[in-house]
Coordinates of C-alpha atoms and ligand atoms in Angstrom, one line a residue:
M146 CA 81.5 209.2 84.2
Q147 CA 80.0 205.7 84.5
T148 CA 82.9 203.3 84.8
Y149 CA 82.5 199.6 84.0
K150 CA 84.7 196.6 83.3
A151 CA 83.0 193.3 83.1
P152 CA 83.8 191.5 86.5
L153 CA 84.9 188.3 84.7
R154 CA 87.4 187.2 87.4
D155 CA 84.7 187.2 90.0
M156 CA 82.2 185.5 87.7
R157 CA 84.8 182.7 86.9
F158 CA 85.3 182.3 90.7
V159 CA 81.6 181.9 91.3
L160 CA 80.9 179.7 88.4
H161 CA 83.9 177.3 88.4
E162 CA 85.2 177.4 92.0
L163 CA 82.4 178.3 94.4
H164 CA 79.7 176.3 92.7
G165 CA 82.0 174.0 90.7
D166 CA 80.9 171.0 92.7
T167 CA 77.8 170.8 90.5
R168 CA 79.4 170.6 87.1
L169 CA 77.4 172.1 84.4
D170 CA 78.8 169.9 81.6
E171 CA 77.6 166.9 83.4
L172 CA 74.0 167.9 83.0
P173 CA 72.1 166.7 80.0
G174 CA 72.3 169.1 77.1
C175 CA 75.3 170.9 78.6
A176 CA 78.1 168.5 77.6
D177 CA 79.7 171.2 75.3
F178 CA 79.7 173.8 78.0
T179 CA 83.1 173.3 79.4
P180 CA 84.6 175.9 81.7
E181 CA 86.8 177.2 78.7
L182 CA 83.7 177.7 76.5
I183 CA 81.8 179.4 79.3
D184 CA 84.7 181.8 79.9
S185 CA 84.9 182.7 76.2
I186 CA 81.1 183.4 76.2
L187 CA 81.4 185.6 79.2
E188 CA 84.3 187.4 77.7
E189 CA 82.4 188.1 74.5
A190 CA 79.4 189.3 76.5
G191 CA 81.6 191.5 78.6
K192 CA 83.0 193.1 75.4
F193 CA 79.5 193.7 74.0
A194 CA 78.5 195.3 77.3
E195 CA 81.5 197.5 77.6
E196 CA 81.8 198.5 73.9
V197 CA 78.3 198.6 72.6
L198 CA 75.8 199.0 75.5
L199 CA 77.7 201.3 77.9
P200 CA 78.4 204.1 75.5
L201 CA 74.6 204.3 74.9
N202 CA 73.6 204.3 78.5
A203 CA 73.8 208.0 79.3
S204 CA 72.8 209.2 75.8
G205 CA 69.7 206.9 75.9
D206 CA 68.7 208.3 79.2
E207 CA 69.2 211.9 78.0
E208 CA 67.2 211.3 74.8
G209 CA 64.6 208.8 75.9
C210 CA 62.0 207.1 73.8
R211 CA 59.7 209.2 71.7
Y212 CA 56.0 208.6 71.1
E213 CA 54.4 209.8 67.9
N214 CA 50.9 208.7 66.8
G215 CA 51.1 205.2 68.2
V216 CA 54.7 204.7 67.1
V217 CA 57.6 204.6 69.5
R218 CA 61.2 205.5 68.5
T219 CA 64.0 204.3 70.7
P220 CA 67.0 206.7 71.2
K221 CA 69.8 207.1 68.7
G222 CA 72.1 204.0 68.4
Y223 CA 69.6 201.6 70.0
K224 CA 68.5 200.0 66.7
D225 CA 72.1 199.4 65.7
A226 CA 72.9 198.0 69.1
Y227 CA 69.9 195.7 68.9
R228 CA 71.1 194.5 65.4
T229 CA 74.5 193.7 66.9
F230 CA 72.8 192.0 69.8
R231 CA 70.9 189.8 67.4
E232 CA 73.9 189.1 65.2
G233 CA 75.8 188.0 68.3
G234 CA 73.0 185.4 69.0
W235 CA 72.4 186.9 72.4
P236 CA 68.6 186.9 72.4
G237 CA 68.6 183.1 72.1
I238 CA 71.5 182.1 74.4
A239 CA 69.3 180.3 76.8
C240 CA 66.8 179.1 74.2
D241 CA 66.4 175.5 73.0
P242 CA 68.6 174.6 70.0
E243 CA 65.5 173.1 68.4
Y244 CA 64.3 176.6 67.9
G245 CA 67.7 178.0 66.9
G246 CA 68.9 178.9 70.4
Q247 CA 72.2 178.1 72.0
G248 CA 70.7 176.0 74.9
L249 CA 72.9 177.7 77.4
A250 CA 72.3 176.9 81.1
Q251 CA 70.8 179.6 83.3
S252 CA 74.0 179.5 85.3
V253 CA 75.8 181.2 82.3
A254 CA 72.8 183.2 80.9
L255 CA 72.4 185.1 84.2
P256 CA 75.9 186.5 84.5
V257 CA 75.7 187.5 80.8
F258 CA 72.5 189.3 81.6
E259 CA 74.1 190.9 84.7
M260 CA 76.7 192.5 82.4
F261 CA 74.2 193.8 79.9
N262 CA 72.3 195.3 82.8
S263 CA 75.3 197.0 84.3
A264 CA 76.1 198.5 81.0
N265 CA 72.6 199.5 80.0
M266 CA 69.6 198.5 82.0
A267 CA 67.0 200.2 79.7
F268 CA 68.3 198.2 76.7
S269 CA 68.5 194.9 78.6
I270 CA 64.8 195.0 79.6
Y271 CA 63.9 194.4 75.9
A272 CA 65.8 191.1 76.2
L273 CA 64.5 190.2 79.7
L274 CA 60.9 190.3 78.5
N275 CA 61.9 188.1 75.5
N276 CA 63.1 185.3 77.7
G277 CA 59.9 185.5 79.8
A278 CA 57.6 185.2 76.8
Y279 CA 59.8 182.4 75.3
E280 CA 59.6 180.4 78.5
A281 CA 55.9 180.7 79.0
I282 CA 55.1 179.6 75.4
E283 CA 57.7 176.8 75.6
A284 CA 56.2 175.5 78.8
H285 CA 52.5 176.0 78.1
G286 CA 52.0 176.6 74.4
T287 CA 50.8 174.1 71.8
E288 CA 53.2 172.6 69.3
E289 CA 51.8 175.0 66.6
Q290 CA 52.3 178.0 68.9
K291 CA 55.9 176.9 69.7
K292 CA 56.6 176.6 66.0
V293 CA 55.3 180.1 65.2
Y294 CA 56.7 182.1 68.0
L295 CA 59.8 180.4 69.5
P296 CA 62.2 180.6 66.6
K297 CA 61.3 184.3 66.2
L298 CA 61.8 185.1 69.8
T299 CA 65.0 183.1 69.9
E300 CA 66.3 185.1 66.9
G301 CA 65.2 188.4 68.5
A302 CA 63.3 189.2 65.2
W303 CA 60.2 189.5 67.5
T304 CA 60.2 190.6 71.1
G305 CA 57.9 189.6 73.9
T306 CA 56.0 191.4 76.6
M307 CA 54.0 190.4 79.7
C308 CA 50.7 192.2 80.1
L309 CA 49.3 191.9 83.6
T310 CA 48.9 195.4 85.0
E311 CA 45.8 197.4 84.4
P312 CA 45.0 200.9 85.7
H313 CA 43.1 199.7 88.7
C314 CA 44.9 196.4 89.1
G315 CA 48.6 196.0 90.1
S316 CA 49.6 193.6 92.9
D317 CA 46.1 192.3 93.2
L318 CA 45.6 190.5 89.9
G319 CA 42.2 189.2 91.1
L320 CA 40.9 192.7 90.1
L321 CA 41.8 192.2 86.4
R322 CA 39.1 193.1 83.9
T323 CA 40.5 192.6 80.4
K324 CA 38.1 190.4 78.5
A325 CA 38.6 187.5 76.2
T326 CA 35.6 186.4 74.1
P327 CA 35.7 183.1 72.2
A328 CA 35.4 183.5 68.4
D329 CA 34.0 180.9 66.0
D330 CA 37.4 179.8 64.7
G331 CA 38.8 178.7 68.1
T332 CA 40.6 182.0 68.7
Y333 CA 39.6 184.8 71.1
R334 CA 39.0 188.5 70.9
I335 CA 40.8 190.4 73.6
S336 CA 39.6 193.8 74.8
G337 CA 40.9 196.0 77.6
T338 CA 43.6 198.4 78.7
K339 CA 47.0 197.3 80.0
L340 CA 49.3 199.8 81.8
F341 CA 53.1 200.1 82.4
I342 CA 53.9 197.4 79.8
S343 CA 57.7 197.3 79.4
A344 CA 58.8 197.1 75.8
G345 CA 55.1 197.3 74.8
E346 CA 55.9 199.3 71.7
H347 CA 59.2 200.1 70.0
D348 CA 61.1 200.1 66.7
L349 CA 63.7 197.4 67.4
A350 CA 61.9 194.3 66.1
E351 CA 59.5 193.3 63.3
N352 CA 56.8 192.2 65.7
I353 CA 55.9 192.3 69.3
V354 CA 54.4 189.2 71.0
H355 CA 52.1 190.2 73.9
L356 CA 51.3 187.6 76.5
V357 CA 48.1 189.0 78.0
L358 CA 46.1 188.0 81.1
A359 CA 42.4 188.2 80.5
R360 CA 39.1 186.8 81.7
L361 CA 36.8 184.4 79.7
P362 CA 33.1 185.1 79.9
D363 CA 32.5 182.2 82.3
A364 CA 35.5 183.0 84.4
P365 CA 35.2 182.7 88.2
S366 CA 36.0 185.9 90.0
G367 CA 39.4 186.6 91.5
V368 CA 42.7 185.0 90.5
K369 CA 41.1 181.7 89.7
G370 CA 39.4 183.1 86.7
I371 CA 42.4 184.4 84.7
S372 CA 43.6 182.9 81.4
M373 CA 46.6 183.7 79.3
F374 CA 46.6 184.6 75.6
V375 CA 49.2 185.3 73.0
V376 CA 48.3 188.4 71.1
P377 CA 50.8 189.5 68.5
K378 CA 51.1 193.1 67.3
F379 CA 51.1 191.8 63.7
L380 CA 49.3 188.5 62.9
P381 CA 51.7 185.9 61.7
T382 CA 51.1 184.6 58.2
A383 CA 51.0 180.9 57.4
D384 CA 54.7 180.9 56.4
G385 CA 55.7 182.6 59.7
A386 CA 56.1 186.1 58.3
V387 CA 54.6 189.3 59.7
G388 CA 51.0 189.8 58.4
Q389 CA 48.1 192.1 59.1
R390 CA 48.1 194.5 62.0
N391 CA 46.2 193.2 65.0
G392 CA 43.8 195.3 67.2
V393 CA 46.3 196.5 69.7
V394 CA 47.6 200.0 69.8
C395 CA 50.0 201.9 72.0
A396 CA 48.0 204.8 73.4
S397 CA 51.0 206.5 75.1
I398 CA 54.3 205.8 76.9
E399 CA 54.9 206.7 80.5
H400 CA 57.0 209.8 81.4
K401 CA 59.0 208.1 84.1
M402 CA 61.9 208.8 86.4
G403 CA 64.3 206.3 84.8
I404 CA 65.0 203.6 82.2
K405 CA 63.9 206.2 79.7
A406 CA 65.3 204.3 76.8
N407 CA 62.9 201.5 77.5
A408 CA 59.4 202.2 76.4
T409 CA 56.8 201.6 79.1
A410 CA 53.6 201.5 77.2
Q411 CA 49.9 201.9 77.7
L412 CA 48.3 199.3 75.4
V413 CA 44.7 199.3 74.3
F414 CA 43.4 196.0 73.0
E415 CA 40.3 196.3 70.9
D416 CA 38.9 193.0 69.7
A417 CA 42.5 191.9 69.2
K418 CA 42.9 188.4 67.9
G419 CA 44.5 186.1 70.5
W420 CA 45.2 182.4 71.1
I421 CA 44.9 180.9 74.5
I422 CA 48.1 179.6 76.1
G423 CA 47.5 176.6 78.4
R424 CA 44.2 175.9 79.9
P425 CA 41.2 178.2 80.6
H426 CA 41.4 179.9 84.0
K427 CA 44.9 178.6 84.6
G428 CA 46.6 181.7 83.1
L429 CA 48.2 182.7 86.4
N430 CA 50.0 179.4 86.6
A431 CA 51.3 179.8 83.1
M432 CA 52.3 183.4 83.8
F433 CA 54.2 182.2 86.9
T434 CA 56.5 180.2 84.7
M435 CA 57.5 183.5 83.2
M436 CA 57.5 185.4 86.5
N437 CA 59.8 183.1 88.4
A438 CA 62.4 183.2 85.7
A439 CA 61.9 186.9 85.3
R440 CA 62.2 187.5 89.1
L441 CA 65.7 185.9 89.1
G442 CA 66.4 188.1 86.1
V443 CA 65.3 191.2 88.0
G444 CA 67.5 190.2 90.9
M445 CA 70.4 190.1 88.5
Q446 CA 69.4 193.5 87.2
G447 CA 69.9 194.7 90.7
V448 CA 73.5 193.2 90.8
G449 CA 74.1 194.9 87.4
I450 CA 73.2 198.3 88.8
G451 CA 75.1 197.6 92.0
E452 CA 78.3 196.7 90.1
L453 CA 78.1 199.8 87.9
A454 CA 77.6 201.9 91.0
Y455 CA 80.5 200.3 92.8
Q456 CA 83.0 200.5 89.9
S457 CA 82.1 204.1 89.2
A458 CA 82.4 205.1 92.8
V459 CA 85.8 203.4 93.2
A460 CA 87.2 205.2 90.2
Y461 CA 85.9 208.6 91.5
A462 CA 87.1 207.9 95.0
K463 CA 90.6 207.3 93.8
D464 CA 90.6 210.5 91.7
R465 CA 88.8 213.0 93.8
I466 CA 91.0 214.8 96.3
Q467 CA 89.5 216.3 99.5
G468 CA 91.0 216.4 103.0
R469 CA 93.9 214.4 104.5
A470 CA 94.1 210.8 105.7
L471 CA 93.8 210.8 109.5
S472 CA 96.9 208.6 109.7
G473 CA 99.0 211.2 107.9
A474 CA 99.1 212.5 104.3
K475 CA 99.0 209.7 101.7
D476 CA 99.9 212.0 98.8
P477 CA 101.9 214.8 100.2
G478 CA 102.7 216.1 96.7
K479 CA 99.1 217.1 96.2
A480 CA 96.9 219.7 98.0
A481 CA 94.9 216.8 99.5
D482 CA 94.5 213.1 99.5
P483 CA 92.0 211.1 97.4
I484 CA 88.8 210.5 99.3
I485 CA 89.4 206.8 99.2
V486 CA 91.6 207.2 102.3
H487 CA 88.6 208.2 104.5
P488 CA 87.0 205.5 106.6
D489 CA 83.4 206.5 105.7
V490 CA 84.1 206.4 102.0
R491 CA 85.8 203.0 102.4
R492 CA 82.7 201.8 104.4
M493 CA 80.5 202.7 101.4
L494 CA 82.8 201.2 98.8
L495 CA 83.2 197.9 100.8
T496 CA 79.4 197.7 101.5
M497 CA 78.7 197.9 97.8
R498 CA 81.4 195.4 97.0
A499 CA 80.2 193.0 99.6
Y500 CA 76.6 193.3 98.4
N501 CA 77.6 192.8 94.7
E502 CA 79.9 189.8 95.1
G503 CA 77.6 188.2 97.7
C504 CA 74.6 188.6 95.5
R505 CA 76.4 187.3 92.5
A506 CA 77.5 184.2 94.4
L507 CA 74.0 183.6 95.8
G508 CA 72.3 184.3 92.4
A509 CA 74.7 181.8 90.8
W510 CA 73.8 179.1 93.4
V511 CA 70.1 179.6 92.7
A512 CA 70.8 179.6 88.9
R513 CA 72.8 176.4 89.2
M514 CA 69.9 174.7 91.1
L515 CA 67.5 176.0 88.4
D516 CA 69.6 174.2 85.9
V517 CA 69.5 171.0 88.0
A518 CA 65.8 171.4 88.4
R519 CA 65.3 171.7 84.7
R520 CA 67.9 169.2 83.4
S521 CA 68.9 166.6 85.9
P522 CA 67.8 163.0 84.9
D523 CA 67.5 162.2 88.7
H524 CA 63.9 162.9 89.8
E525 CA 64.8 163.3 93.5
R526 CA 67.6 165.8 92.7
R527 CA 65.3 167.7 90.4
K528 CA 62.6 168.0 93.1
E529 CA 65.1 169.1 95.7
A530 CA 66.5 171.8 93.4
E531 CA 63.1 173.0 92.4
E532 CA 62.0 173.5 96.0
F533 CA 65.2 175.4 96.8
V534 CA 64.7 177.7 93.8
E535 CA 61.1 178.3 94.8
L536 CA 62.2 179.2 98.3
M537 CA 64.9 181.6 97.1
T538 CA 63.1 183.4 94.3
P539 CA 61.4 186.0 96.4
V540 CA 64.7 186.5 98.4
V541 CA 66.8 187.0 95.2
K542 CA 64.2 189.4 93.7
A543 CA 63.6 191.6 96.8
L544 CA 67.0 191.5 98.6
F545 CA 69.1 192.1 95.5
T546 CA 67.0 195.0 94.3
D547 CA 66.9 196.6 97.7
L548 CA 70.6 196.3 98.0
A549 CA 71.0 197.7 94.5
M550 CA 69.2 200.8 95.5
E551 CA 71.4 201.1 98.6
S552 CA 74.4 200.8 96.4
A553 CA 73.2 203.3 93.8
N554 CA 72.5 205.8 96.6
M555 CA 75.9 205.2 98.2
A556 CA 77.5 205.8 94.8
V557 CA 75.8 209.2 94.7
Q558 CA 77.0 209.8 98.2
V559 CA 80.6 209.0 97.3
Y560 CA 80.4 211.5 94.4
G561 CA 78.9 214.1 96.8
G562 CA 77.3 217.0 94.9
H563 CA 78.8 215.6 91.7
G564 CA 76.7 212.6 92.1
Y565 CA 73.5 214.6 92.5
V566 CA 74.0 216.5 89.3
R567 CA 73.6 214.7 86.0
D568 CA 77.1 215.0 84.5
H569 CA 78.6 211.9 86.1
G570 CA 75.7 209.6 85.5
M571 CA 75.3 208.5 89.2
E572 CA 71.8 209.9 89.7
Q573 CA 70.8 207.9 86.6
L574 CA 71.5 204.7 88.5
V575 CA 69.2 205.7 91.3
R576 CA 66.5 206.7 88.8
D577 CA 66.9 203.6 86.6
G578 CA 67.3 201.1 89.5
R579 CA 64.3 202.5 91.4
V580 CA 61.8 200.4 89.5
L581 CA 63.5 197.2 90.5
P582 CA 61.9 197.0 94.0
I583 CA 58.6 197.8 92.4
Y584 CA 58.1 195.7 89.3
E585 CA 57.8 191.9 88.9
G586 CA 55.9 192.0 92.2
A587 CA 56.7 194.8 94.6
N588 CA 59.2 193.8 97.3
G589 CA 56.6 193.9 100.0
I590 CA 54.7 191.3 98.0
Q591 CA 57.8 189.2 97.7
A592 CA 58.2 189.2 101.4
L593 CA 54.5 188.0 101.8
D594 CA 55.3 185.3 99.3
L595 CA 58.2 184.2 101.4
V596 CA 56.4 184.0 104.7
G597 CA 53.0 183.0 103.4
R598 CA 53.8 180.5 100.7
K599 CA 57.4 179.5 100.7
L600 CA 58.1 178.9 104.4
P601 CA 55.2 176.5 104.9
A602 CA 55.6 174.9 101.4
H603 CA 55.9 171.1 101.5
A604 CA 55.6 171.1 105.3
G605 CA 58.7 173.1 105.7
R606 CA 60.8 170.9 103.4
S607 CA 61.7 173.8 101.1
L608 CA 63.1 175.7 104.0
R609 CA 65.3 172.7 104.9
R610 CA 66.9 172.8 101.5
F611 CA 68.6 176.0 102.6
F612 CA 68.9 175.4 106.4
H613 CA 70.5 172.0 106.1
P614 CA 73.6 173.0 104.1
V615 CA 74.0 176.1 106.3
A616 CA 73.9 174.0 109.5
A617 CA 76.3 171.4 108.0
F618 CA 78.7 174.2 107.0
I619 CA 78.7 175.7 110.5
E620 CA 79.2 172.3 112.1
E621 CA 82.1 171.5 109.9
N622 CA 83.9 174.9 110.2
R623 CA 83.1 176.2 113.7
N624 CA 86.6 175.5 114.8
H625 CA 88.4 176.3 111.5
P626 CA 91.8 177.6 112.4
M627 CA 91.5 180.8 110.4
L628 CA 87.8 181.2 110.0
G629 CA 86.4 179.8 113.3
E630 CA 85.6 183.3 114.7
M631 CA 83.8 184.3 111.6
V632 CA 81.8 181.1 111.4
R633 CA 80.8 181.4 115.1
G634 CA 79.6 184.9 114.4
Y635 CA 77.7 183.6 111.5
E636 CA 76.2 180.9 113.7
K637 CA 74.6 183.6 115.8
A638 CA 73.0 185.2 112.8
F639 CA 71.7 181.8 111.6
G640 CA 70.4 181.3 115.2
A641 CA 68.5 184.6 114.9
L642 CA 67.0 183.4 111.6
Q643 CA 65.9 180.1 113.1
L644 CA 64.2 181.9 116.0
A645 CA 62.5 184.3 113.7
T646 CA 61.3 181.5 111.5
A647 CA 59.8 179.6 114.5
H648 CA 58.3 182.8 115.8
I649 CA 56.6 183.6 112.4
A650 CA 55.4 180.1 112.0
T651 CA 53.8 180.0 115.4
K652 CA 52.4 183.5 115.6
G653 CA 51.3 183.4 112.0
L654 CA 49.1 180.4 112.6
S655 CA 46.9 182.3 115.1
D656 CA 47.2 185.7 113.5
P657 CA 48.3 186.0 109.9
E658 CA 48.7 189.8 110.4
E659 CA 51.6 189.1 112.8
A660 CA 53.5 187.1 110.1
C661 CA 52.8 189.8 107.5
A662 CA 53.9 192.6 109.8
A663 CA 57.3 190.9 110.1
A664 CA 57.6 189.8 106.5
S665 CA 59.9 192.5 105.1
E666 CA 62.3 192.4 108.0
Y667 CA 62.2 188.6 107.9
L668 CA 63.1 188.6 104.2
R669 CA 66.0 190.9 104.9
L670 CA 67.2 188.7 107.7
F671 CA 66.9 185.6 105.5
G672 CA 68.7 187.3 102.7
L673 CA 71.6 188.5 105.0
V674 CA 72.0 184.9 106.3
A675 CA 71.9 183.5 102.8
L676 CA 74.6 186.0 101.7
G677 CA 76.5 185.0 104.8
Y678 CA 76.5 181.4 103.7
V679 CA 78.0 182.2 100.3
W680 CA 80.5 184.7 101.9
A681 CA 81.6 182.1 104.4
R682 CA 82.1 179.5 101.7
S683 CA 83.9 182.1 99.5
A684 CA 86.2 182.9 102.5
K685 CA 87.0 179.3 103.0
L686 CA 87.9 178.8 99.4
A687 CA 90.0 182.0 99.4
V688 CA 92.0 180.8 102.4
E689 CA 92.6 177.4 100.7
K690 CA 93.6 179.0 97.4
M691 CA 95.8 181.7 99.0
T692 CA 98.0 179.0 100.4
T693 CA 98.0 176.6 97.5
A694 CA 97.7 178.6 94.3
G695 CA 99.8 181.6 95.0
S696 CA 97.9 184.8 94.8
D697 CA 97.1 187.4 92.2
G698 CA 95.4 189.6 94.9
F699 CA 92.0 188.1 94.1
Y700 CA 91.8 185.7 97.0
P701 CA 93.2 188.1 99.7
A702 CA 90.6 190.7 98.5
K703 CA 87.9 188.1 98.7
L704 CA 88.8 187.2 102.2
Q705 CA 89.0 190.9 103.3
T706 CA 85.6 191.6 101.8
A707 CA 84.2 188.5 103.6
R708 CA 85.6 189.9 106.8
F709 CA 83.9 193.2 106.1
Y710 CA 80.6 191.5 105.5
F711 CA 80.8 189.5 108.7
E712 CA 82.0 192.4 110.9
R713 CA 80.0 195.3 109.5
I714 CA 76.9 194.0 107.7
L715 CA 75.8 190.7 109.1
P716 CA 75.4 192.0 112.7
Q717 CA 72.2 193.7 111.5
A718 CA 70.7 190.2 111.8
G719 CA 70.4 190.6 115.6
S720 CA 68.5 193.9 115.3
L721 CA 66.2 192.5 112.6
W722 CA 65.3 189.6 115.0
F723 CA 64.5 192.1 117.7
A724 CA 62.2 194.1 115.4
I725 CA 60.5 190.9 114.2
K726 CA 59.7 189.7 117.7
S727 CA 58.3 193.0 118.8
G728 CA 55.2 192.0 116.9
K729 CA 52.6 193.9 114.9
G730 CA 51.4 196.2 117.8
A731 CA 53.4 199.4 117.0
M732 CA 52.1 199.3 113.4
M733 CA 48.6 197.9 113.5
G734 CA 47.8 199.5 116.9
F735 CA 48.4 203.0 115.4
N736 CA 45.2 204.9 115.1
D737 CA 44.1 205.2 111.5
A738 CA 42.7 208.7 112.1
A739 CA 46.2 209.9 113.2
F740 CA 47.8 209.1 109.8
Ligands
FAD1001 C1 58.7 201.0 84.7 C2 57.7 199.9 84.9 C3 57.6 198.8 84.1 C4 56.7 197.8 84.3 N1 56.6 196.8 83.5 C5 55.5 196.0 83.6 C6 55.2 195.0 82.6 O1 56.0 194.8 81.6 N2 54.1 194.2 82.7 C7 53.2 194.4 83.7 O2 52.2 193.7 83.7 N3 53.4 195.3 84.6 C8 54.5 196.1 84.6 N4 54.7 197.1 85.6 C9 53.8 197.2 86.6 C10 54.4 196.7 88.0 O3 54.5 195.3 87.9 C11 53.4 197.2 89.1 O4 53.7 198.5 89.2 C12 53.6 196.4 90.3 O5 53.2 195.1 90.2 C13 52.9 197.1 91.5 O6 51.6 197.4 91.2 P1 51.0 198.8 91.4 O7 52.0 199.8 90.8 O8 49.6 198.9 91.0 O9 51.1 199.1 93.0 P2 50.0 198.5 94.0 O10 49.6 197.2 93.8 O11 49.0 199.6 94.2 O12 50.9 198.6 95.4 C14 51.3 199.8 96.0 C15 52.1 199.4 97.3 O13 51.2 198.7 98.2 C16 51.8 197.5 98.5 N5 50.8 196.4 98.6 C17 49.8 196.2 97.7 N6 49.1 195.1 98.1 C18 49.6 194.7 99.3 C19 49.3 193.6 100.2 N7 48.3 192.8 100.0 N8 50.1 193.5 101.3 C20 51.1 194.3 101.5 N9 51.4 195.4 100.7 C21 50.7 195.5 99.6 C22 52.8 197.2 97.5 O14 53.9 196.4 98.0 C23 53.3 198.6 97.1 O15 54.3 199.0 97.9 C24 55.8 198.0 85.4 C25 55.8 199.1 86.2 C26 56.8 200.1 86.0 C27 56.9 201.3 86.9

C-alpha cells in the first residue's frame, strides 16, 4: 500500500529555519504571509493531498483515462476531486489577486505542489500546466488577453496546456512545422499536429487553453522563427463565457507506461482561431517563461515521487519480517526480524531520505530566490537572484528527477517481489515517475543547458552566485568543533566541482564536443555539491537547535541523515570528476559501425 503523510515538519524547517534569513513577509505583496499563515496553508494542502488525492492514486492508475470519439473521460473520482481542488482555491494559489488568485509566493506554492504530487502525480499535472499557461499569458499577453484568460485559469474553470512537441520535433524545436496564417481580423489560423500534450483533452474543466508554438508564413527557419499563440478549445464570448468550438480536436490519447489518469493527447489543429502572444518570432522566449517555472515544478514532482517512495518503503520495512539482525535478534518473539534491521535496507531508506530532504531544501532555496527575483524592490538583489535561479533551473529539473527515479526503484527493491507486482503500488511510482527525466526538456538537454548556456552566462557571474556562498560557508565552518570533519570532506567535493568547471570551460572552448560529453556527469557533480551545501547548513542548524531548543527527535535525525549524505553519497563527487576529466575519447572514438 502507498503510505503518505505530508512532511510538514521538514517543510517548516526548510521554509522558516533554513531559509528564514530571507523573510517572505518582507517582500512586497507578501506582508500577510507570516510563518503562521504559511503553516496553516501547508496543513490544509497536506490534508487535501492525504484525504482526497492519495485515495485516487492507485484507482486512477488502474482505470486510466478513456478516449471516445474525441472526448476524454478521466477516471472515477477525478471530477469530484477537481471540484474540491477548485473550491479550496488551489489552482490560483500563486496567481495575482488582481485576477482572483491568492498571490502566494513560489516558496509556499512549491511545497504545496510537492504534496499534491506525492499523493497523485497524474492529477497534479492538470494543475502544473495551468500555472505555466497563466505565467506565459501574464508575462507576455495583452491586457485584453489577460482579462479573458487569467481569471479563468486562476479559478481553474479553464485549464492550460503547452503545445510544443510534434511527431518529428521533440528536443529540437527548430524543426517545428505547425503553421499560423494571419487572418483579416488580426487573429491567426493555426494548422498542424501536436503530440504528447499533457492535459490536452479532459472532462475536468469547461475549457482548455492551448498555448501553441507555430510558424508565421515569413518566419525564418530554426528556433528564431517560432511564435506563440493562445488557441482555446472553445472560443470565449464577449462576456467571458464559453462559446463556439474552435478547430482543435483530440485525435487520440497515448497508451503510456504511467500517469495513466492524466490524458496525454494528440491534438490536431485545423484552421483553429488563435491570438498571438508576445511578438512575432519571439515565441520561444515567451514559452521559456513557462518552461523555467515548469522546470522547477517538475523538479518538485520528483521530490513528490521520492517522498511517497520513501514513506511507503519505511512502512513496509518495519512490517516485513525476513532474516535476523546480524547483531542478534531484535524481535525474538517473532519468527524473524523486520527487514529494517538489515544494513542494505537501511542504506536504501537513508539514501531516499537524504535525497528527498536535500532536494526539498535546495528547491526551497531556488524558490526563495525566485520570489526575490520577482518581488524585491532592490534592482541589484533582483538581478542576483534571477541569475542564481537561471543557473539552478536545469540542476533542479534534472537532478531531482533522476534521484526520484533512483528512489522509486529503491522502494521497489525494499518491497522485493511485492514491489514488482501491482498490489502494493510501488511499481506505479516507477512507471509514473519515469516521464520526469524525459519531459520539460530531457535531462540530457538540461545538462547541455547547464554547461553550454548557464556556466558561461554573464561571464561566469551566475556561477559565482552559487560558488561564493559555498566558499564562504566552508571558510567559516572548516574548523567547526562538531562539523569540521564533515565540512572538510565537503570542501574536497567542492574542489572537484571547481576543477571540473575549469576543465569544461577550457576544453569546451576548443572543442564543444568535449564539454557536451561531460555534461551529464557535470550536472550530477554540480547537483551533489549543491545538495551538500544545503545538507551542511541543515546539519549546522540541527547542531545549534539540539543544544538550545531541546529535541523532539527531528534535529538529531536531521544530523544523522546529513552524516549519511556526507559519508555515503557525496564521495561520488570524486569519481564523477575522474569520469569528466577522462574526456570524450571513449565515447566519440567508438566506431559507429560497431554499435
Ligand atoms: C507523458 C508525456 C507528457 C508530455 N507532455 C508534453 C506537453 O504537455 N507538451 C509538449 O509540448 N510536450 C510534451 N511531452 C513531450 C516531451 O517534452 C518530449 O518527449 C521531450 O521534449 C523529448 O522529445 P522527444 O521525445 O522527441 O525525444 P528526442 O528529442 O527525440 O530525444 C531522444 C533522446 O535524445 C537525446 N537528445 C536529443 N537531442 C540531443 C542533443 N542535441 N544532444 C544530446 N542529446 C540529445 C535526448 O536527451 C533524449 O534522451 C510529453 C511527453 C510525455 C512522454
